[in-house]
mmCIF file of C-alpha atoms and ligand atoms in Angstrom:
data_model
loop_
_atom_site.group_PDB
_atom_site.id
_atom_site.type_symbol
_atom_site.label_atom_id
_atom_site.label_comp_id
_atom_site.label_asym_id
_atom_site.label_seq_id
_atom_site.Cartn_x
_atom_site.Cartn_y
_atom_site.Cartn_z
ATOM 1 C CA MET A 1 -41.601 -36.124 -67.017
ATOM 2 C CA LYS A 2 -39.773 -33.768 -69.366
ATOM 3 C CA PHE A 3 -38.742 -34.771 -72.885
ATOM 4 C CA PHE A 4 -35.411 -33.540 -74.219
ATOM 5 C CA ILE A 5 -34.020 -34.432 -77.620
ATOM 6 C CA ASP A 6 -30.439 -35.704 -77.681
ATOM 7 C CA THR A 7 -29.052 -34.295 -80.908
ATOM 8 C CA ALA A 8 -27.411 -31.290 -82.501
ATOM 9 C CA ASN A 9 -29.356 -31.830 -85.737
ATOM 10 C CA LEU A 10 -31.464 -28.720 -86.335
ATOM 11 C CA GLU A 11 -34.071 -30.474 -88.511
ATOM 12 C CA GLN A 12 -34.710 -33.125 -85.877
ATOM 13 C CA ILE A 13 -34.902 -30.496 -83.127
ATOM 14 C CA ARG A 14 -37.461 -28.555 -85.223
ATOM 15 C CA GLU A 15 -39.478 -31.733 -85.864
ATOM 16 C CA ALA A 16 -39.645 -32.610 -82.146
ATOM 17 C CA HIS A 17 -40.466 -29.013 -81.249
ATOM 18 C CA GLU A 18 -43.276 -28.894 -83.818
ATOM 19 C CA LEU A 19 -44.728 -32.076 -82.296
ATOM 20 C CA GLY A 20 -45.362 -29.931 -79.226
ATOM 21 C CA ILE A 21 -43.738 -32.255 -76.684
ATOM 22 C CA LEU A 22 -40.208 -30.874 -76.484
ATOM 23 C CA ASP A 23 -38.903 -29.460 -73.206
ATOM 24 C CA GLY A 24 -35.242 -29.079 -74.090
ATOM 25 C CA VAL A 25 -32.148 -30.319 -75.902
ATOM 26 C CA THR A 26 -28.930 -32.059 -74.911
ATOM 27 C CA THR A 27 -25.815 -32.070 -77.033
ATOM 28 C CA ASN A 28 -22.291 -33.346 -76.586
ATOM 29 C CA PRO A 29 -19.046 -32.912 -78.563
ATOM 30 C CA SER A 30 -19.687 -36.126 -80.526
ATOM 31 C CA LEU A 31 -23.164 -34.943 -81.584
ATOM 32 C CA MET A 32 -21.759 -31.537 -82.634
ATOM 33 C CA ALA A 33 -18.999 -33.246 -84.650
ATOM 34 C CA LYS A 34 -21.636 -35.449 -86.337
ATOM 35 C CA GLU A 35 -23.320 -32.297 -87.663
ATOM 36 C CA GLY A 36 -19.968 -31.032 -88.989
ATOM 37 C CA VAL A 37 -19.977 -27.941 -86.750
ATOM 38 C CA LYS A 38 -16.342 -26.810 -86.452
ATOM 39 C CA GLY A 39 -14.591 -23.998 -84.593
ATOM 40 C CA GLN A 40 -15.693 -22.139 -81.464
ATOM 41 C CA GLU A 41 -17.595 -19.406 -83.309
ATOM 42 C CA ALA A 42 -19.622 -21.898 -85.362
ATOM 43 C CA VAL A 43 -20.284 -24.101 -82.320
ATOM 44 C CA TYR A 44 -21.523 -21.166 -80.218
ATOM 45 C CA LYS A 45 -23.698 -19.964 -83.120
ATOM 46 C CA HIS A 46 -25.152 -23.470 -83.420
ATOM 47 C CA TYR A 47 -26.079 -23.453 -79.706
ATOM 48 C CA ALA A 48 -27.752 -20.048 -80.160
ATOM 49 C CA THR A 49 -29.779 -21.400 -83.100
ATOM 50 C CA ILE A 50 -30.885 -24.417 -81.035
ATOM 51 C CA CYS A 51 -31.972 -22.082 -78.195
ATOM 52 C CA ASP A 52 -33.990 -20.014 -80.687
ATOM 53 C CA ILE A 53 -35.784 -23.136 -81.970
ATOM 54 C CA VAL A 54 -36.759 -24.504 -78.552
ATOM 55 C CA LYS A 55 -37.527 -21.004 -77.203
ATOM 56 C CA THR A 56 -38.188 -21.775 -73.533
ATOM 57 C CA GLY A 57 -36.433 -25.126 -73.000
ATOM 58 C CA ASP A 58 -33.065 -25.860 -71.428
ATOM 59 C CA VAL A 59 -30.197 -26.549 -73.848
ATOM 60 C CA SER A 60 -27.163 -28.413 -72.532
ATOM 61 C CA ALA A 61 -23.818 -27.288 -73.969
ATOM 62 C CA GLU A 62 -20.832 -29.364 -72.917
ATOM 63 C CA VAL A 63 -17.433 -27.998 -71.884
ATOM 64 C CA ILE A 64 -14.399 -29.620 -73.443
ATOM 65 C CA SER A 65 -12.032 -28.385 -70.709
ATOM 66 C CA THR A 66 -10.982 -30.750 -67.938
ATOM 67 C CA THR A 67 -9.241 -28.515 -65.375
ATOM 68 C CA PHE A 68 -11.090 -26.349 -62.844
ATOM 69 C CA ASN A 69 -10.042 -22.872 -64.096
ATOM 70 C CA GLU A 70 -10.546 -23.785 -67.738
ATOM 71 C CA ILE A 71 -13.970 -25.351 -67.068
ATOM 72 C CA ILE A 72 -15.037 -22.148 -65.283
ATOM 73 C CA GLU A 73 -13.829 -19.901 -68.119
ATOM 74 C CA GLU A 74 -15.421 -22.072 -70.824
ATOM 75 C CA GLY A 75 -18.641 -22.526 -68.845
ATOM 76 C CA LYS A 76 -19.020 -18.766 -68.366
ATOM 77 C CA LYS A 77 -18.680 -18.255 -72.138
ATOM 78 C CA LEU A 78 -21.237 -20.991 -72.876
ATOM 79 C CA ALA A 79 -23.698 -19.601 -70.312
ATOM 80 C CA ALA A 80 -23.394 -16.155 -71.916
ATOM 81 C CA ILE A 81 -24.671 -17.459 -75.288
ATOM 82 C CA HIS A 82 -28.322 -17.610 -74.146
ATOM 83 C CA PRO A 83 -30.215 -17.648 -70.816
ATOM 84 C CA ASN A 84 -31.420 -21.215 -71.511
ATOM 85 C CA ILE A 85 -27.941 -22.701 -71.800
ATOM 86 C CA ILE A 86 -27.133 -25.337 -69.189
ATOM 87 C CA VAL A 87 -23.394 -25.911 -68.792
ATOM 88 C CA LYS A 88 -22.694 -29.619 -69.144
ATOM 89 C CA VAL A 89 -19.735 -30.705 -67.037
ATOM 90 C CA PRO A 90 -18.130 -34.167 -66.876
ATOM 91 C CA MET A 91 -18.144 -36.214 -63.647
ATOM 92 C CA ILE A 92 -14.475 -35.753 -62.781
ATOM 93 C CA LYS A 93 -12.895 -34.191 -59.669
ATOM 94 C CA ASP A 94 -12.383 -30.759 -61.246
ATOM 95 C CA GLY A 95 -15.844 -31.071 -62.787
ATOM 96 C CA VAL A 96 -17.479 -31.499 -59.374
ATOM 97 C CA LYS A 97 -15.514 -28.496 -58.035
ATOM 98 C CA ALA A 98 -16.632 -26.490 -61.067
ATOM 99 C CA ILE A 99 -20.276 -27.518 -60.596
ATOM 100 C CA ARG A 100 -20.099 -26.197 -57.021
ATOM 101 C CA TRP A 101 -18.601 -22.925 -58.332
ATOM 102 C CA PHE A 102 -21.278 -22.598 -61.044
ATOM 103 C CA THR A 103 -24.023 -23.360 -58.487
ATOM 104 C CA ASP A 104 -22.696 -20.644 -56.155
ATOM 105 C CA ASN A 105 -22.598 -18.222 -59.090
ATOM 106 C CA ASN A 106 -26.114 -18.987 -60.385
ATOM 107 C CA ILE A 107 -25.046 -20.877 -63.503
ATOM 108 C CA ALA A 108 -27.084 -24.035 -64.043
ATOM 109 C CA THR A 109 -25.253 -27.277 -64.773
ATOM 110 C CA ASN A 110 -25.823 -30.775 -66.106
ATOM 111 C CA CYS A 111 -23.370 -33.310 -64.685
ATOM 112 C CA THR A 112 -22.632 -35.745 -67.502
ATOM 113 C CA LEU A 113 -20.980 -39.163 -67.887
ATOM 114 C CA VAL A 114 -22.596 -40.541 -64.743
ATOM 115 C CA PHE A 115 -22.530 -44.315 -64.334
ATOM 116 C CA SER A 116 -23.064 -44.912 -60.602
ATOM 117 C CA ALA A 117 -25.210 -43.814 -57.673
ATOM 118 C CA GLY A 118 -22.113 -42.532 -55.875
ATOM 119 C CA GLN A 119 -21.366 -40.180 -58.776
ATOM 120 C CA ALA A 120 -25.000 -39.017 -58.770
ATOM 121 C CA LEU A 121 -24.738 -38.302 -55.049
ATOM 122 C CA LEU A 122 -21.681 -36.087 -55.626
ATOM 123 C CA ALA A 123 -23.427 -34.225 -58.461
ATOM 124 C CA ALA A 124 -26.411 -33.489 -56.208
ATOM 125 C CA LYS A 125 -24.164 -32.394 -53.324
ATOM 126 C CA ALA A 126 -22.397 -29.959 -55.685
ATOM 127 C CA GLY A 127 -25.788 -28.522 -56.689
ATOM 128 C CA ALA A 128 -26.095 -29.684 -60.306
ATOM 129 C CA LYS A 129 -29.473 -28.837 -61.852
ATOM 130 C CA TYR A 130 -29.385 -32.128 -63.785
ATOM 131 C CA VAL A 131 -27.518 -35.395 -63.436
ATOM 132 C CA SER A 132 -27.129 -37.522 -66.578
ATOM 133 C CA PRO A 133 -26.860 -41.290 -66.032
ATOM 134 C CA PHE A 134 -26.006 -42.948 -69.368
ATOM 135 C CA ILE A 135 -28.358 -45.887 -69.267
ATOM 136 C CA GLY A 136 -27.748 -47.253 -72.783
ATOM 137 C CA ARG A 137 -23.992 -47.406 -72.261
ATOM 138 C CA ILE A 138 -24.575 -49.173 -68.917
ATOM 139 C CA ASP A 139 -26.801 -51.759 -70.649
ATOM 140 C CA ASP A 140 -24.096 -52.144 -73.326
ATOM 141 C CA SER A 141 -21.680 -53.232 -70.603
ATOM 142 C CA ASN A 142 -24.070 -55.854 -69.183
ATOM 143 C CA TRP A 143 -25.322 -53.780 -66.247
ATOM 144 C CA ASP A 144 -28.882 -52.514 -65.753
ATOM 145 C CA GLY A 145 -29.195 -48.844 -66.683
ATOM 146 C CA VAL A 146 -32.829 -48.500 -65.606
ATOM 147 C CA GLN A 147 -31.977 -49.955 -62.198
ATOM 148 C CA LEU A 148 -29.487 -47.107 -61.735
ATOM 149 C CA ILE A 149 -32.293 -44.584 -62.373
ATOM 150 C CA GLU A 150 -34.379 -46.301 -59.639
ATOM 151 C CA GLN A 151 -31.419 -46.212 -57.236
ATOM 152 C CA ILE A 152 -30.678 -42.519 -57.816
ATOM 153 C CA SER A 153 -34.388 -41.687 -57.577
ATOM 154 C CA LEU A 154 -34.596 -43.391 -54.150
ATOM 155 C CA ILE A 155 -31.520 -41.566 -52.854
ATOM 156 C CA TYR A 156 -32.656 -38.153 -54.137
ATOM 157 C CA GLN A 157 -36.148 -38.635 -52.666
ATOM 158 C CA THR A 158 -34.772 -39.791 -49.317
ATOM 159 C CA TYR A 159 -32.642 -36.657 -48.940
ATOM 160 C CA SER A 160 -34.906 -34.266 -50.910
ATOM 161 C CA TYR A 161 -32.150 -33.347 -53.380
ATOM 162 C CA LYS A 162 -33.395 -30.910 -55.995
ATOM 163 C CA THR A 163 -31.120 -32.234 -58.770
ATOM 164 C CA GLU A 164 -33.230 -33.624 -61.617
ATOM 165 C CA ILE A 165 -32.487 -37.094 -62.982
ATOM 166 C CA LEU A 166 -31.931 -36.752 -66.731
ATOM 167 C CA ALA A 167 -31.851 -40.252 -68.191
ATOM 168 C CA ALA A 168 -29.409 -40.182 -71.132
ATOM 169 C CA SER A 169 -27.967 -42.568 -73.699
ATOM 170 C CA ILE A 170 -31.441 -43.774 -74.639
ATOM 171 C CA ARG A 171 -31.540 -46.531 -77.248
ATOM 172 C CA SER A 172 -35.250 -47.378 -77.606
ATOM 173 C CA SER A 173 -38.850 -46.302 -76.973
ATOM 174 C CA LEU A 174 -39.025 -48.938 -74.226
ATOM 175 C CA HIS A 175 -36.073 -47.250 -72.497
ATOM 176 C CA ILE A 176 -38.149 -44.033 -72.347
ATOM 177 C CA VAL A 177 -41.112 -45.827 -70.744
ATOM 178 C CA LYS A 178 -38.896 -47.738 -68.293
ATOM 179 C CA CYS A 179 -37.140 -44.517 -67.270
ATOM 180 C CA ALA A 180 -40.536 -42.873 -66.689
ATOM 181 C CA GLU A 181 -41.536 -45.812 -64.458
ATOM 182 C CA ALA A 182 -38.203 -45.649 -62.626
ATOM 183 C CA GLY A 183 -38.700 -42.010 -61.640
ATOM 184 C CA ALA A 184 -36.583 -40.067 -64.151
ATOM 185 C CA ASP A 185 -37.458 -36.352 -64.171
ATOM 186 C CA VAL A 186 -36.275 -35.996 -67.758
ATOM 187 C CA VAL A 187 -35.459 -38.353 -70.603
ATOM 188 C CA THR A 188 -33.166 -37.176 -73.371
ATOM 189 C CA SER A 189 -33.519 -39.294 -76.467
ATOM 190 C CA PRO A 190 -32.718 -39.286 -80.179
ATOM 191 C CA LEU A 191 -35.766 -38.520 -82.347
ATOM 192 C CA GLU A 192 -36.454 -42.114 -83.426
ATOM 193 C CA PRO A 193 -37.280 -43.580 -79.965
ATOM 194 C CA ILE A 194 -39.498 -40.535 -79.289
ATOM 195 C CA LEU A 195 -41.434 -41.106 -82.524
ATOM 196 C CA GLY A 196 -41.509 -44.839 -81.735
ATOM 197 C CA LEU A 197 -43.766 -44.038 -78.774
ATOM 198 C CA LEU A 198 -46.500 -43.192 -81.305
ATOM 199 C CA LYS A 199 -46.585 -46.697 -82.699
ATOM 200 C CA HIS A 200 -49.020 -49.487 -81.903
ATOM 201 C CA PRO A 201 -50.346 -51.947 -84.522
ATOM 202 C CA LEU A 202 -53.836 -51.861 -82.973
ATOM 203 C CA THR A 203 -53.911 -48.084 -83.485
ATOM 204 C CA ASP A 204 -53.144 -48.584 -87.196
ATOM 205 C CA ILE A 205 -55.705 -51.406 -87.570
ATOM 206 C CA GLY A 206 -58.345 -49.434 -85.630
ATOM 207 C CA LEU A 207 -57.810 -46.272 -87.649
ATOM 208 C CA ALA A 208 -57.959 -48.145 -90.978
ATOM 209 C CA LYS A 209 -61.309 -49.650 -89.930
ATOM 210 C CA PHE A 210 -62.726 -46.303 -88.776
ATOM 211 C CA LEU A 211 -61.711 -44.641 -92.057
ATOM 212 C CA GLU A 212 -63.187 -47.517 -94.073
ATOM 213 C CA ASP A 213 -66.476 -47.313 -92.142
ATOM 214 C CA ALA A 214 -66.519 -43.522 -92.486
ATOM 215 C CA LYS A 215 -66.782 -43.989 -96.272
ATOM 216 C CA LYS A 216 -70.131 -45.704 -95.671
ATOM 217 C CA PHE A 217 -71.755 -42.470 -94.527
ATOM 218 C CA ALA A 218 -69.653 -39.932 -96.441
HETATM 219 C C1 E4P B 301 -26.618 -36.962 -73.304
HETATM 220 O O1 E4P B 301 -26.502 -36.049 -72.569
HETATM 221 C C2 E4P B 301 -25.512 -37.844 -73.686
HETATM 222 O O2 E4P B 301 -24.473 -37.096 -74.192
HETATM 223 C C3 E4P B 301 -25.979 -38.871 -74.668
HETATM 224 O O3 E4P B 301 -27.265 -39.313 -74.293
HETATM 225 C C4 E4P B 301 -25.024 -40.026 -74.872
HETATM 226 O O4 E4P B 301 -25.670 -41.001 -75.648
HETATM 227 P P1 E4P B 301 -24.900 -42.190 -76.397
HETATM 228 O O5 E4P B 301 -24.495 -43.189 -75.377
HETATM 229 O O6 E4P B 301 -25.917 -42.731 -77.343
HETATM 230 O O7 E4P B 301 -23.722 -41.557 -77.075
#
């Protein structure tokens, strides 16, 4: 399973990259706004910097257009920033049409804002490289986000769709593990749940004891 970090914060992207486990980055307009990146030139420069940090990993850059022609124009500009840019397109009618166009023109896409298996089916049919079910937001509305990952995984396996399931809207380390069990190809998470995977009290207790005993023969 691939690990992406879900942030536009350069320090956090560097930290995850230096850990040696990072396969890519996802961003969205809210995450860019959180970093105070304003204006098209600054936003595009920020994407280029992220691509330079992760070097070989995919970096999702989201369109803010919502009509077919505008999505195509914006997506082409985003894809031209760096070869690792993945054009992130919302799950709307014009978005699906645009994903088909990008697929036919060799531009990789990530279909975002996916909340049902039917939407995931459409994204795969249109040829999206990634589909992003938002599992945390599904849990927030009293549905089971991880169950959706299982459902999409079954459908994609049954029909051998190549679209990768990119579990998004991750809220906890347990979400990451559950998504791995459910068959996600990728999990995109903020830094904290990724670092949370390191933690186990028995590791801390065991290490303290080993270091204490090591003093006996130092
Ligand atoms: C990723 O592609 C999504 O934009 C992101 O995971 C959404 O997460 P949120 O529900 O925490 O905003």
